[in-house]
Tab-separated table of C-alpha atoms in Angstrom:
chain	number	residue	atom	x	y	z
A	5	MET	CA	117.407	75.313	111.610
A	6	VAL	CA	117.355	74.495	107.929
A	7	ASP	CA	120.073	75.834	105.885
A	8	ASP	CA	118.385	77.389	102.840
A	9	SER	CA	121.404	79.642	101.685
A	10	ARG	CA	121.665	78.043	98.397
A	11	SER	CA	118.245	78.378	97.311
A	12	ASP	CA	115.790	81.412	97.285
A	13	ARG	CA	112.510	80.325	98.497
A	14	SER	CA	110.784	83.325	97.506
A	15	GLY	CA	111.610	82.669	93.774
A	16	GLY	CA	113.809	85.718	93.152
A	17	ASP	CA	117.690	85.765	92.725
A	18	ARG	CA	119.322	85.264	95.973
A	19	PRO	CA	121.752	88.020	97.030
A	20	GLN	CA	125.185	86.879	96.067
A	21	ALA	CA	126.395	87.918	99.703
A	22	PHE	CA	124.538	85.082	101.094
A	23	ALA	CA	127.026	82.579	99.049
A	24	LEU	CA	129.950	84.066	100.555
A	25	LEU	CA	128.405	83.044	104.218
A	26	ASP	CA	128.956	79.480	103.237
A	27	GLU	CA	130.746	77.740	106.296
A	28	SER	CA	133.226	76.383	103.806
A	29	ASN	CA	134.396	79.817	103.245
A	30	ASP	CA	137.394	81.297	105.386
A	31	ALA	CA	136.599	83.992	107.822
A	32	ALA	CA	137.716	86.983	105.394
A	33	THR	CA	135.222	85.729	102.921
A	34	ARG	CA	132.262	85.351	105.471
A	35	LEU	CA	133.178	88.935	106.910
A	36	GLU	CA	132.938	90.419	103.274
A	37	GLY	CA	129.339	88.714	102.873
A	38	VAL	CA	128.150	90.140	106.106
A	39	GLU	CA	129.718	93.703	105.169
A	40	ALA	CA	127.831	93.605	101.859
A	41	LEU	CA	124.312	92.533	103.714
A	42	GLY	CA	125.081	95.484	106.301
A	43	THR	CA	125.072	97.818	103.202
A	44	PRO	CA	122.430	96.478	101.058
A	45	SER	CA	121.571	97.762	97.559
A	46	SER	CA	118.379	98.413	95.795
A	47	SER	CA	118.407	94.898	94.356
A	48	MET	CA	117.982	93.441	97.778
A	49	ALA	CA	114.574	95.479	98.358
A	50	GLY	CA	111.886	93.041	99.998
A	51	SER	CA	114.696	90.615	101.152
A	52	GLU	CA	114.889	92.358	104.360
A	53	ARG	CA	113.331	89.662	106.491
A	54	ARG	CA	115.747	86.976	104.892
A	55	ILE	CA	118.746	88.921	105.215
A	56	ALA	CA	118.087	89.539	108.795
A	57	ASP	CA	117.592	85.789	109.400
A	58	ARG	CA	120.688	85.065	107.731
A	59	LEU	CA	122.485	87.757	110.154
A	60	LEU	CA	120.899	86.611	113.165
A	61	ARG	CA	122.119	82.894	112.375
A	62	VAL	CA	125.766	84.295	111.745
A	63	VAL	CA	125.553	85.817	115.176
A	64	LEU	CA	124.383	82.789	116.806
A	65	THR	CA	126.768	80.111	114.874
A	66	ASP	CA	129.594	81.596	113.322
A	67	ASP	CA	132.903	80.703	114.890
A	68	ASP	CA	134.900	83.837	114.496
A	69	ALA	CA	133.995	86.623	116.836
A	70	THR	CA	134.949	89.428	114.396
A	71	VAL	CA	132.313	88.104	111.615
A	72	ARG	CA	129.649	87.806	114.516
A	73	ALA	CA	130.338	91.341	115.537
A	74	GLU	CA	130.307	92.676	112.013
A	75	ALA	CA	126.661	90.862	111.562
A	76	ILE	CA	125.580	92.385	114.715
A	77	ASP	CA	126.316	95.790	113.308
A	78	ALA	CA	124.531	94.755	109.933
A	79	LEU	CA	121.682	94.173	111.977
A	80	TYR	CA	121.769	97.515	113.792
A	81	PHE	CA	121.898	98.940	110.182
A	82	HIS	CA	118.357	97.185	109.406
A	83	GLY	CA	116.569	98.493	112.552
A	84	ASP	CA	116.574	98.458	116.236
A	85	ARG	CA	113.964	95.783	116.131
A	86	TYR	CA	116.557	93.251	114.910
A	87	ILE	CA	118.809	94.002	117.959
A	88	GLU	CA	115.802	93.102	120.213
A	89	GLU	CA	115.191	90.191	118.446
A	90	LEU	CA	118.787	89.184	118.766
A	91	VAL	CA	118.518	89.479	122.489
A	92	SER	CA	115.529	87.343	122.665
A	93	ARG	CA	117.145	84.635	120.736
A	94	VAL	CA	120.401	84.911	122.485
A	95	ALA	CA	118.517	84.517	125.934
A	96	ALA	CA	116.445	81.613	124.657
A	97	ALA	CA	119.620	79.700	123.445
A	98	VAL	CA	121.408	80.354	126.793
A	99	ARG	CA	118.465	78.784	128.454
A	100	ARG	CA	118.247	75.748	126.371
A	101	ARG	CA	122.061	74.915	127.371
A	102	ASP	CA	123.054	72.545	129.894
A	103	GLY	CA	125.509	74.494	131.432
A	104	GLY	CA	125.426	76.883	134.378
A	105	ASP	CA	125.290	80.157	132.327
A	106	ASP	CA	122.244	82.344	132.528
A	107	PRO	CA	121.253	85.326	130.060
A	108	GLU	CA	122.202	87.923	132.494
A	109	ALA	CA	125.874	86.628	132.702
A	110	VAL	CA	126.232	86.265	129.276
A	111	PHE	CA	125.048	89.632	128.510
A	112	ALA	CA	127.377	91.151	131.288
A	113	ARG	CA	130.303	89.340	129.559
A	114	TRP	CA	129.164	90.978	126.377
A	115	LEU	CA	129.059	94.067	127.874
A	116	THR	CA	133.129	93.958	128.595
A	117	SER	CA	133.618	92.665	125.124
A	118	GLY	CA	136.541	94.472	122.833
A	119	HIS	CA	133.727	94.804	120.066
A	120	ALA	CA	131.450	97.817	120.573
A	121	ALA	CA	128.795	95.657	119.023
A	122	TYR	CA	128.819	92.922	121.588
A	123	ARG	CA	128.821	95.757	124.036
A	124	MET	CA	125.744	97.140	122.562
A	125	VAL	CA	123.706	93.955	122.643
A	126	GLY	CA	125.227	93.272	126.243
A	127	ALA	CA	123.789	96.676	127.384
A	128	THR	CA	120.369	95.891	125.687
A	129	GLY	CA	120.158	92.498	126.748
A	130	LEU	CA	121.103	93.002	130.678
A	131	GLY	CA	118.284	95.601	130.920
A	132	ALA	CA	115.906	93.412	129.030
A	133	VAL	CA	116.546	90.141	130.479
A	134	ALA	CA	116.941	91.467	134.126
A	135	ASP	CA	113.591	93.448	133.660
A	136	ALA	CA	111.894	90.454	132.455
A	137	GLU	CA	113.300	88.160	135.219
A	138	MET	CA	112.312	90.835	137.913
A	139	ARG	CA	108.726	91.187	136.792
A	140	GLY	CA	108.283	87.258	136.416
A	141	ALA	CA	109.675	86.740	139.878
A	142	SER	CA	107.369	89.607	141.449
A	143	ASN	CA	104.386	88.238	139.581
A	144	ALA	CA	104.739	84.596	140.683
A	145	VAL	CA	102.276	83.510	143.088
A	146	GLY	CA	103.434	81.340	145.646
A	147	ALA	CA	107.024	81.465	144.846
A	148	THR	CA	109.623	79.983	147.470
A	149	ALA	CA	112.283	82.321	149.238
A	150	ALA	CA	114.766	80.177	147.492
A	151	ALA	CA	113.249	80.844	143.950
A	152	SER	CA	113.152	84.535	144.719
A	153	SER	CA	116.947	84.553	145.779
A	154	ASP	CA	117.509	83.351	141.982
A	155	ALA	CA	116.014	86.477	140.679
A	156	THR	CA	118.421	88.807	138.811
A	157	ASP	CA	120.268	90.964	141.087
A	158	ALA	CA	119.161	94.547	139.760
A	159	PRO	CA	121.411	96.781	141.869
A	160	ASN	CA	124.406	94.562	140.476
A	161	ALA	CA	122.905	94.786	136.897
A	162	THR	CA	122.511	98.585	137.204
A	163	ASN	CA	126.071	99.077	138.472
A	164	ARG	CA	127.327	97.623	135.287
A	165	LEU	CA	125.344	99.636	133.276
A	166	ARG	CA	126.615	102.687	134.834
A	167	ASN	CA	130.176	101.626	134.161
A	168	ALA	CA	128.961	101.765	130.506
A	169	PHE	CA	128.100	105.467	130.490
A	170	ASP	CA	131.692	106.051	129.577
A	171	ASP	CA	131.871	103.609	126.793
A	172	ASP	CA	133.577	105.062	123.729
A	173	ASP	CA	130.416	103.895	121.423
A	174	ALA	CA	127.475	106.196	121.337
A	175	ARG	CA	125.136	103.267	120.767
A	176	VAL	CA	126.565	101.359	124.097
A	177	ARG	CA	125.943	104.479	126.077
A	178	ALA	CA	122.666	105.239	124.882
A	179	ARG	CA	121.364	101.635	125.410
A	180	ALA	CA	123.104	101.548	128.857
A	181	VAL	CA	121.426	104.437	129.956
A	182	ARG	CA	118.029	103.366	129.031
A	183	SER	CA	118.343	99.886	130.481
A	184	TYR	CA	119.518	101.458	133.586
A	185	ALA	CA	116.274	103.502	134.009
A	186	THR	CA	114.454	100.287	133.016
A	187	LEU	CA	115.844	98.441	135.868
A	188	GLY	CA	114.986	100.995	138.543
A	189	GLY	CA	118.370	102.767	138.581
A	190	GLU	CA	117.378	106.084	140.472
A	191	ALA	CA	120.746	108.111	140.796
A	192	ILE	CA	120.739	111.201	138.572
A	193	ALA	CA	124.373	112.128	138.951
A	194	PRO	CA	125.689	109.514	136.314
A	195	VAL	CA	122.891	110.487	133.650
A	196	ARG	CA	123.533	114.418	134.096
A	197	SER	CA	126.544	114.424	132.112
A	198	LEU	CA	124.778	112.258	129.210
A	199	LEU	CA	122.232	114.836	128.799
A	200	ARG	CA	124.747	117.438	127.184
A	201	ALA	CA	126.527	114.567	125.092
A	202	PRO	CA	127.591	115.883	121.575
A	203	ASN	CA	125.853	112.666	120.347
A	204	ALA	CA	121.947	113.061	119.745
A	205	LEU	CA	121.389	109.207	120.243
A	206	VAL	CA	122.997	109.620	123.920
A	207	ARG	CA	121.148	112.977	124.448
A	208	HIS	CA	117.816	111.285	123.726
A	209	ALA	CA	118.496	108.250	125.537
A	210	ALA	CA	119.183	110.471	128.744
A	211	VAL	CA	116.171	112.219	128.475
A	212	ASP	CA	114.220	108.899	128.054
A	213	ALA	CA	116.124	107.639	131.170
A	214	LEU	CA	114.984	110.701	133.319
A	215	VAL	CA	111.427	110.490	132.201
A	216	SER	CA	111.309	106.806	133.080
A	217	ILE	CA	113.177	107.633	136.430
A	218	GLY	CA	110.215	110.104	137.143
A	219	THR	CA	111.456	111.146	140.682
A	220	PRO	CA	111.322	114.828	141.730
A	221	GLU	CA	115.106	115.190	141.041
A	222	ALA	CA	114.748	113.780	137.607
A	223	THR	CA	112.022	116.085	136.941
A	224	ASP	CA	114.028	119.073	138.304
A	225	LEU	CA	116.770	118.206	135.901
A	226	LEU	CA	114.592	117.960	132.767
A	227	GLU	CA	113.224	121.391	133.946
A	228	VAL	CA	116.684	122.823	133.961
A	229	ALA	CA	117.437	121.262	130.741
A	230	ALA	CA	114.245	122.731	129.146
A	231	ARG	CA	115.072	126.239	130.298
A	232	ASP	CA	118.891	126.363	129.855
A	233	GLY	CA	120.079	123.674	127.530
A	234	SER	CA	121.014	123.856	123.893
A	235	ASP	CA	118.459	124.231	121.099
A	236	ARG	CA	118.570	120.676	120.533
A	237	LEU	CA	118.416	119.515	124.033
A	238	ARG	CA	115.523	121.627	124.801
A	239	LYS	CA	113.830	120.333	121.709
A	240	THR	CA	114.605	116.710	122.919
A	241	VAL	CA	113.216	117.311	126.444
A	242	VAL	CA	109.985	118.854	125.426
A	243	GLU	CA	109.165	116.392	122.854
A	244	ARG	CA	109.557	113.532	125.545
A	245	LEU	CA	107.719	115.407	128.472
A	246	HIS	CA	104.445	114.019	127.553
A	247	GLU	CA	105.440	110.822	128.845
A	248	LEU	CA	105.989	112.203	132.369
A	249	ASP	CA	102.351	112.336	133.412
A	250	ARG	CA	102.832	114.939	136.057
A	251	PRO	CA	101.672	118.694	136.622
A	252	GLU	CA	105.207	119.864	136.809
A	253	SER	CA	105.303	118.506	132.917
A	254	ALA	CA	102.669	120.825	132.010
A	255	GLY	CA	104.309	123.928	133.652
A	256	VAL	CA	107.439	123.149	131.807
A	257	LEU	CA	105.695	122.647	128.347
A	258	LEU	CA	103.682	125.949	128.997
A	259	ASP	CA	106.823	127.907	129.626
A	260	ALA	CA	108.571	126.339	126.500
A	261	LEU	CA	105.791	127.873	124.276
A	262	ARG	CA	107.819	131.106	124.563
A	263	ASP	CA	110.932	129.233	123.840
A	264	PRO	CA	113.138	131.662	121.400
A	265	SER	CA	113.331	128.486	118.777
A	266	LEU	CA	110.248	127.942	116.690
A	267	ALA	CA	111.157	124.301	116.630
A	268	VAL	CA	111.252	124.159	120.507
A	269	ARG	CA	107.784	125.768	120.566
A	270	ARG	CA	106.398	123.386	117.936
A	271	ALA	CA	107.423	120.469	120.058
A	272	ALA	CA	106.219	121.870	123.017
A	273	ALA	CA	103.036	122.475	121.508
A	274	ALA	CA	102.440	118.800	120.375
A	275	SER	CA	103.732	117.453	123.721
A	276	LEU	CA	101.307	119.518	125.696
A	277	ALA	CA	98.526	118.680	123.591
A	278	ARG	CA	99.368	115.240	124.082
A	279	LEU	CA	99.928	115.497	127.756
A	280	VAL	CA	96.247	116.722	128.013
A	281	ALA	CA	95.019	113.965	125.697
A	282	GLU	CA	96.459	111.016	127.564
A	283	GLY	CA	97.698	111.933	130.880
A	284	ASP	CA	95.738	111.787	134.203
A	285	ALA	CA	97.461	114.290	136.127
A	286	VAL	CA	96.745	117.408	134.192
A	287	ARG	CA	93.419	118.601	133.329
A	288	GLY	CA	92.740	120.207	130.216
A	289	ARG	CA	90.666	123.005	131.590
A	290	GLU	CA	93.732	124.033	133.629
A	291	VAL	CA	95.974	124.129	130.840
A	292	ARG	CA	93.367	126.157	129.048
A	293	GLU	CA	93.179	128.767	131.555
A	294	ARG	CA	96.888	129.115	131.664
A	295	LEU	CA	97.177	129.705	127.972
A	296	VAL	CA	94.408	132.063	127.941
A	297	ALA	CA	96.182	134.136	130.589
A	298	ASP	CA	99.347	133.854	129.100
A	299	HIS	CA	98.743	133.831	125.216
A	300	SER	CA	95.416	135.398	124.178
A	301	PRO	CA	95.554	136.151	120.442
A	302	ARG	CA	95.196	139.889	121.224
A	303	SER	CA	98.401	139.858	123.598
A	304	ASP	CA	100.779	137.604	121.839
A	305	GLY	CA	101.283	139.335	118.478
A	306	GLY	CA	98.960	137.880	116.370
A	307	GLY	CA	97.843	134.574	117.751
A	308	ALA	CA	101.495	132.860	117.444
A	309	VAL	CA	100.320	130.048	119.888
A	310	VAL	CA	97.019	129.748	117.917
A	311	ARG	CA	99.069	128.906	114.917
A	312	LEU	CA	101.126	126.409	117.159
A	313	PHE	CA	98.125	124.547	117.924
A	314	HIS	CA	96.456	124.540	114.563
A	315	GLU	CA	99.870	123.372	113.083
A	316	VAL	CA	99.665	120.456	115.615
A	317	ALA	CA	96.199	119.469	114.841
A	318	SER	CA	96.661	119.776	110.863
A	319	GLY	CA	100.071	118.486	110.378
A	320	ASP	CA	101.429	115.389	109.408
A	321	ARG	CA	101.237	112.593	111.934
A	322	SER	CA	104.248	111.508	113.724
A	323	ASP	CA	104.844	109.550	116.738
A	324	ARG	CA	104.342	112.524	119.001
A	325	VAL	CA	101.078	113.483	117.300
A	326	THR	CA	98.157	110.914	117.712
A	327	ALA	CA	94.470	111.305	116.884
A	328	ALA	CA	93.679	112.308	120.548
A	329	THR	CA	96.517	114.868	120.482
A	330	GLU	CA	95.179	116.440	117.128
A	331	ARG	CA	91.651	116.644	118.939
A	332	HIS	CA	93.073	118.424	121.872
A	333	ALA	CA	95.108	120.707	119.878
A	334	MET	CA	92.283	121.907	117.916
A	335	TRP	CA	90.170	122.249	120.835
A	336	LEU	CA	93.107	124.517	122.613
A	337	CYS	CA	93.377	126.323	119.260
A	338	CYS	CA	89.491	127.180	119.315
A	339	GLU	CA	89.440	128.034	122.972
A	340	LEU	CA	92.257	130.451	122.552
A	341	ILE	CA	90.456	131.984	119.668
A	342	ASP	CA	87.274	132.173	121.484
A	343	ALA	CA	88.850	133.859	124.596
A	344	ALA	CA	89.140	136.782	122.491
A	345	ASP	CA	85.367	137.201	122.173
A	346	GLY	CA	85.885	135.448	118.918
A	347	ASP	CA	87.840	138.020	117.435
A	348	ALA	CA	89.418	136.542	114.492
A	349	ASP	CA	91.385	137.887	111.474
A	350	ARG	CA	91.458	136.423	107.857
A	351	PRO	CA	94.242	133.794	108.520
A	352	THR	CA	92.130	132.467	111.549
A	353	VAL	CA	88.995	132.075	109.776
A	354	SER	CA	90.963	130.485	106.705
A	355	ARG	CA	92.463	128.033	109.486
A	356	LEU	CA	89.113	126.767	110.867
A	357	LEU	CA	87.522	126.722	107.418
A	358	ASP	CA	90.560	124.433	106.136
A	359	ALA	CA	90.043	122.243	109.270
A	360	LEU	CA	86.427	121.423	108.145
A	361	ALA	CA	88.030	118.906	105.608
A	362	HIS	CA	90.202	117.410	108.294
A	363	ASP	CA	90.594	113.287	108.142
A	364	ASP	CA	89.477	113.197	111.484
A	365	PRO	CA	85.974	113.909	111.757
A	366	TYR	CA	86.244	115.055	115.455
A	367	VAL	CA	88.705	117.642	114.621
A	368	ALA	CA	86.774	118.895	111.630
A	369	ASP	CA	83.488	118.980	114.062
A	370	ILE	CA	85.412	121.053	116.859
A	371	ALA	CA	86.371	123.630	114.063
A	372	ALA	CA	82.747	123.779	112.739
A	373	ALA	CA	81.336	124.035	116.424
A	374	TYR	CA	83.725	127.270	116.793
A	375	LEU	CA	83.289	128.933	113.465
A	376	PRO	CA	79.910	130.430	114.182
A	377	ARG	CA	81.349	132.106	117.199
A	378	LEU	CA	83.890	134.096	115.429
A	379	ASP	CA	83.460	137.821	114.716
A	380	ALA	CA	84.789	138.337	111.607
A	381	PRO	CA	84.258	140.336	108.647
A	382	ASP	CA	82.944	138.568	105.731
A	383	LEU	CA	82.515	135.272	107.694
A	384	GLU	CA	79.217	134.409	106.363
A	385	ARG	CA	80.292	134.982	102.742
A	386	GLU	CA	83.467	132.726	102.956
A	387	VAL	CA	81.502	129.744	104.763
A	388	ARG	CA	78.857	130.316	102.035
A	389	ALA	CA	81.580	130.066	99.220
A	390	LEU	CA	82.815	126.930	100.888
A	391	ALA	CA	79.357	125.412	100.973
A	392	GLY	CA	78.662	126.053	97.474
A	393	ASP	CA	82.285	124.945	96.064
A	394	PRO	CA	81.604	121.696	94.103
A	395	GLU	CA	85.350	121.164	94.267
A	396	SER	CA	85.892	121.024	97.569
A	397	ASP	CA	85.645	117.894	100.088
A	398	PRO	CA	82.062	116.856	100.505
A	399	ASP	CA	82.326	116.607	104.130
A	400	ALA	CA	83.621	120.001	104.374
A	401	ARG	CA	80.752	121.383	102.146
A	402	GLU	CA	78.182	119.801	104.448
A	403	ARG	CA	79.910	121.321	107.654
A	404	ALA	CA	80.032	124.476	105.989
A	405	ARG	CA	76.220	124.304	105.220
A	406	SER	CA	75.731	123.437	108.867
A	407	VAL	CA	77.825	126.302	109.975
A	408	LEU	CA	75.939	128.755	107.648
A	409	ARG	CA	72.647	127.571	109.276
A	410	ARG	CA	73.762	128.513	112.472
A	411	LEU	CA	75.125	131.696	111.365
A	412	LYS	CA	71.563	132.493	109.953
A	413	ARG	CA	70.008	131.555	113.154
A	414	GLN	CA	72.152	134.066	115.061
A	415	THR	CA	71.511	136.841	112.557
A	416	ALA	CA	67.793	136.314	113.101
A	417	ALA	CA	68.053	136.046	116.775
A	418	SER	CA	70.255	139.453	116.799
A	419	ALA	CA	67.802	141.433	114.721
A	420	ALA	CA	64.972	140.263	116.976
A	421	ASP	CA	66.840	141.073	120.046
A	422	ARG	CA	67.388	144.831	118.545
A	423	SER	CA	63.731	145.352	117.224
A	424	ILE	CA	61.147	143.502	119.509
A	425	ASP	CA	60.053	144.904	122.903
A	426	TYR	CA	60.242	142.049	125.382
A	427	VAL	CA	58.136	142.429	128.333
A	428	PHE	CA	58.112	140.192	131.492
A	429	VAL	CA	54.677	139.050	131.659
A	430	ARG	CA	53.165	137.622	135.021
A	431	ARG	CA	49.602	137.617	133.556
A	432	PRO	CA	47.962	138.039	130.279
A	433	ALA	CA	47.049	141.565	131.132
A	434	ASP	CA	50.468	142.734	131.354
A	435	TYR	CA	51.251	142.895	127.744
A	436	THR	CA	48.120	144.760	126.973
A	437	GLU	CA	48.573	147.353	129.643
A	438	LYS	CA	52.112	147.793	128.386
A	439	GLN	CA	50.918	148.599	124.738
A	440	GLU	CA	48.097	151.064	126.097
A	441	GLU	CA	50.813	153.243	127.884
């Protein structure tokens, strides 16, 4: 690797901390430089990639273990992706050596280091390398038995990771339990205690691990946590249950829509919509029937669940709310409204009218399809007002005009039903005979 520490090839002022990393400086000075790069100032904006490259080089080449450990901590500050990149670089460097070491052995040693930063990378790397090697061995065509015997010993790796569940650093515990599940660890007992850890990072990792394990025992434990855990744990569980594509997940999420915590209920609505949108084991129609039975707008105190799904469909996108999630949330919202024979109050009408301007045309079209089915006072007047509002979104106005045309047709059809005497005609004379009576 070319040493460009003495020049900034991007044309700007190089961070002063780079100069402190010069190999001619003593360890204390290099440590000062690494610490500065781990807590960057606004003057370093735009230099993250260069900073990460410099820190990665320090980890791989510096001759002082404390400096290397501090460089790992600095990388962690800049984002998990750099720890994953470090794992890849370390594994590649080990494979290039002529010695008898392999990446798994190196990461296993790091997992027992006195530096927490090394143990964090060891827990991450042991899972990543072992998983990659197992997949490579299983996918190899015509691999010999001798070659297969060289594949990573997954049970040995999972045992090492289980031993790290008691580490005094939360980052190590979190990464160890995720790697444990990735490598096929199925024992639930060691994970159970991590579910109730005071540290959110560890709790989230334990839930992720149980979702990855996905056995009936893991699912049962998630269900108990979603029902009896703390507010934070219940929210964490329901946020991630959409990843466990099983009918039991839908049952847990449907129950969580009655949770006493609003944050949990919101998370459950988003996760349920995503499970319906992306899963194969749960049918949307079955979820709809359960929702209608449990949460019709007439029975749940003003459509609280309707509001939840509307929020999912119209809120800001997040990692839990995809485009498909928004569409299914709007559909569930509208189906709940329709289940009450379209009986809708003013807030409900306003929500669907607002949805006509949704960025996703499919969400907006779903709202437009259900609006004419509402039974609400002044519905036609409000739709007409939107259709003629020059300051409204053009697409929303066009959809409102379409809704207005449907409302007019329905009004005309209703008037005809009330005033026209329909006669079942078998032959032309039937109508004449009817009129002469």
